[in-house]
XYZ file of C-alpha atoms in Angstrom:
261
model
C 6.825 5.886 -16.017
C 3.677 6.172 -18.027
C 1.819 9.333 -18.172
C -1.279 10.731 -20.329
C -0.452 14.502 -19.944
C -3.627 15.683 -21.707
C -1.601 17.896 -23.768
C -0.008 19.754 -20.810
C -3.658 20.757 -19.477
C -3.996 20.500 -15.744
C -7.574 19.487 -14.129
C -8.435 19.407 -10.753
C -12.323 18.844 -10.990
C -14.936 17.324 -13.471
C -16.423 20.899 -14.452
C -12.919 21.740 -15.826
C -13.716 19.720 -18.746
C -16.300 22.386 -19.478
C -14.739 25.669 -17.925
C -11.385 24.663 -19.333
C -12.341 23.380 -22.640
C -10.831 26.369 -24.530
C -7.509 25.147 -23.359
C -7.863 22.247 -25.715
C -7.899 24.570 -28.797
C -5.968 27.620 -27.723
C -2.478 28.311 -26.102
C -2.294 29.790 -22.721
C 0.608 30.383 -20.359
C -0.445 27.972 -17.587
C 0.326 24.959 -20.035
C 3.918 25.822 -20.317
C 4.103 26.149 -16.398
C 2.390 22.772 -16.190
C 4.857 21.106 -18.623
C 7.740 22.432 -16.573
C 6.159 20.837 -13.491
C 5.668 17.502 -15.501
C 9.434 17.770 -16.682
C 10.544 17.974 -13.062
C 8.632 14.995 -12.174
C 9.684 12.832 -14.930
C 13.397 13.824 -14.605
C 14.321 11.151 -12.052
C 13.196 8.229 -14.138
C 15.082 6.295 -16.984
C 12.243 5.885 -19.625
C 8.944 7.442 -19.660
C 5.960 6.963 -21.925
C 3.597 9.792 -22.632
C -0.059 9.807 -24.244
C -1.956 12.896 -25.523
C 1.268 14.803 -26.195
C 0.885 17.419 -28.568
C 3.441 17.488 -31.448
C 3.228 21.367 -32.245
C -0.098 22.744 -32.968
C -1.922 25.999 -32.010
C -3.044 24.816 -28.598
C 0.614 24.052 -27.652
C 1.960 27.280 -28.856
C 3.393 25.149 -31.851
C 5.876 23.528 -29.488
C 6.397 19.848 -29.579
C 5.914 18.745 -26.217
C 7.880 15.542 -26.362
C 10.665 17.483 -27.175
C 10.114 20.256 -24.753
C 9.814 17.785 -21.735
C 12.836 15.920 -22.864
C 14.919 19.135 -22.828
C 13.620 20.269 -19.677
C 13.958 17.078 -17.889
C 17.403 16.315 -18.953
C 16.613 13.351 -21.237
C 18.949 13.023 -23.968
C 16.581 11.081 -26.218
C 13.080 11.476 -27.224
C 10.615 10.325 -29.989
C 6.983 11.237 -31.146
C 4.143 9.336 -32.891
C 1.427 12.022 -34.144
C -1.769 10.295 -34.256
C -4.794 12.620 -34.510
C -4.568 15.934 -36.317
C -7.291 18.331 -36.059
C -6.306 21.047 -38.480
C -3.631 23.651 -37.054
C -5.503 23.410 -33.709
C -4.199 20.130 -32.193
C -2.113 17.372 -33.224
C -1.976 14.492 -30.596
C -0.108 11.278 -30.182
C 2.350 9.167 -28.178
C 5.807 9.966 -26.926
C 8.821 8.478 -25.342
C 11.757 10.000 -23.422
C 14.891 7.978 -22.424
C 18.347 8.131 -21.050
C 19.180 5.434 -23.491
C 19.456 5.101 -26.905
C 17.296 2.646 -28.868
C 18.294 0.803 -31.782
C 15.033 1.328 -33.565
C 11.737 3.036 -33.222
C 8.504 1.990 -35.155
C 5.035 3.507 -35.299
C 2.024 1.399 -35.563
C -1.326 2.554 -36.488
C -4.190 0.687 -34.339
C -7.478 -0.606 -35.822
C -10.696 1.192 -34.778
C -13.993 2.955 -36.337
C -12.341 6.443 -35.532
C -8.972 6.602 -36.686
C -6.413 8.516 -34.454
C -4.813 5.789 -32.125
C -1.442 4.230 -32.281
C 1.440 2.356 -30.515
C 4.983 3.789 -30.326
C 7.534 0.785 -30.310
C 10.979 1.348 -29.111
C 13.312 -1.278 -29.485
C 16.593 -1.606 -27.417
C 19.223 -4.135 -28.828
C 18.439 -6.850 -31.418
C 16.915 -10.111 -31.515
C 16.255 -12.513 -28.682
C 18.134 -10.791 -26.094
C 16.643 -7.165 -26.934
C 14.359 -5.118 -24.882
C 11.090 -3.675 -26.488
C 8.855 -0.979 -24.984
C 5.356 -0.246 -26.603
C 3.605 3.121 -25.584
C -0.101 2.713 -26.279
C -3.268 4.643 -26.101
C -6.341 2.447 -26.459
C -9.961 3.295 -27.194
C -12.667 4.383 -25.227
C -15.051 1.955 -26.680
C -14.888 -1.674 -26.048
C -15.284 -2.893 -29.384
C -12.467 -1.017 -30.859
C -10.207 -1.661 -27.581
C -10.661 -5.312 -28.280
C -9.573 -5.077 -31.999
C -6.565 -2.838 -30.704
C -5.422 -5.451 -28.173
C -5.795 -8.266 -30.595
C -3.649 -6.398 -33.085
C -0.944 -5.877 -30.240
C -0.959 -9.527 -29.336
C 0.057 -10.344 -32.873
C 2.363 -7.307 -33.464
C 4.343 -7.922 -30.189
C 4.443 -11.651 -30.140
C 8.096 -11.896 -31.074
C 9.367 -9.957 -28.057
C 10.998 -11.806 -25.387
C 11.783 -8.856 -22.974
C 8.613 -6.661 -23.184
C 7.128 -3.797 -21.640
C 3.669 -2.223 -22.550
C 2.709 1.074 -20.990
C 0.094 3.454 -21.511
C -3.753 4.714 -21.193
C -5.585 1.372 -21.557
C -8.912 3.126 -20.859
C -9.894 -0.205 -19.103
C -8.899 -2.224 -16.075
C -6.119 -4.676 -16.252
C -8.490 -7.536 -15.235
C -10.657 -6.949 -18.010
C -10.960 -10.105 -20.428
C -9.342 -8.100 -23.569
C -6.244 -7.233 -21.399
C -6.156 -10.684 -19.528
C -5.847 -12.176 -23.235
C -3.186 -9.849 -24.208
C -1.271 -10.799 -20.991
C -1.820 -14.488 -21.530
C -0.590 -14.396 -25.257
C 2.359 -12.136 -24.416
C 3.169 -13.717 -20.912
C 2.904 -10.168 -19.129
C 2.620 -9.647 -15.592
C 0.693 -6.337 -14.141
C 2.745 -4.778 -11.248
C 0.654 -1.809 -11.452
C -2.562 -3.656 -10.832
C -5.314 -1.850 -8.875
C -3.318 1.333 -8.615
C -6.140 3.975 -9.634
C -4.958 6.786 -11.726
C -8.191 8.457 -12.982
C -9.647 11.027 -12.491
C -6.411 12.701 -11.083
C -8.094 14.879 -8.486
C -9.803 11.519 -6.908
C -8.460 8.437 -8.434
C -11.152 5.656 -8.594
C -10.254 3.772 -11.918
C -7.006 1.706 -12.485
C -6.952 2.462 -16.500
C -3.274 3.293 -16.819
C -1.055 0.344 -16.907
C 2.509 -0.744 -17.069
C 2.753 -4.374 -18.055
C 6.041 -6.307 -18.008
C 7.176 -9.700 -19.371
C 7.697 -12.272 -16.886
C 11.490 -12.376 -18.157
C 11.850 -8.985 -16.317
C 11.734 -8.462 -12.468
C 9.279 -5.860 -11.671
C 10.014 -4.081 -8.253
C 8.155 -1.241 -6.509
C 4.952 0.250 -8.332
C 3.484 3.726 -7.471
C 1.009 6.236 -8.522
C 1.688 9.972 -8.236
C -0.920 12.337 -6.552
C -0.538 15.297 -8.834
C -3.029 17.136 -10.942
C -0.994 18.095 -13.869
C -3.505 16.293 -16.093
C -6.782 14.420 -15.888
C -4.833 11.145 -14.955
C -2.016 10.636 -12.770
C 1.142 9.183 -13.624
C 2.241 5.554 -13.018
C 5.780 4.289 -12.511
C 7.441 0.727 -11.740
C 11.007 -0.251 -11.096
C 12.122 -2.870 -13.421
C 15.426 -4.987 -13.200
C 16.701 -6.177 -16.504
C 18.598 -9.372 -16.965
C 22.392 -9.366 -17.870
C 21.843 -10.014 -21.474
C 19.845 -6.611 -22.021
C 22.656 -3.986 -22.385
C 21.638 -0.413 -22.869
C 23.732 2.321 -24.247
C 23.520 5.970 -22.974
C 21.912 8.260 -25.496
C 24.353 10.318 -27.815
C 21.640 11.828 -30.200
C 18.337 13.196 -29.349
C 16.241 11.445 -31.801
C 16.345 8.888 -34.558
C 14.157 8.158 -37.649
C 10.689 6.442 -36.917
C 9.881 3.558 -39.042
C 6.451 2.985 -40.107
C 5.063 -0.351 -38.812
C 2.596 -2.526 -40.403
C -1.017 -1.167 -40.485
C -3.838 -3.131 -39.300
C -5.464 -5.143 -41.969
């Protein structure tokens, strides 16, 4: 599953961006209630990629939301990549929850005119038979997004079994995403599934891309307004050579990846 949770702030109308804007900088009780609803939703999945998740600032009540969701969803492993800090008010990034323990976690800074975008790369197993999961949140602007997709094409080209999930802020059939898919041999099982805005989904901008070496099954979008995005999920059948181990520790060290040139 992939879910842009908007730092735990629910949205049900466009005007909430204005009337609820204070919730982006100040804590409120509904945020925790909303996180509990999100935790209940993701609890049935094995792996969950999160975007716009707060790592513990004023607006979240200094709660690391990745950790909170992992705890309340019964996920034994979690990790977090903090990308954009606004003083003590907001500290957003990517998160990952899993029932299985990875062998390594890397964080990569994505190129762009405005810093604050990144990729959380979670590796299960080693070498040719391993499974890599990349959680991404790409830029709103086309030019920066194109740079970021080219960077991902280079950084992820050694992965045989690969899943790239997240908020792409563009359609999967856009030329930039098509180039990524061609370079990395990715299929798009969530193609055409609209995720934004959550109260009346019209745009398919949240995707789960899967290597052709993996068998993608049922894909679906959940009709909930826990965020301004809907979560998207897909069933994936792994080949026999990919062996996953149940998680025995909640978090491991995140290794900085190579920064964009």
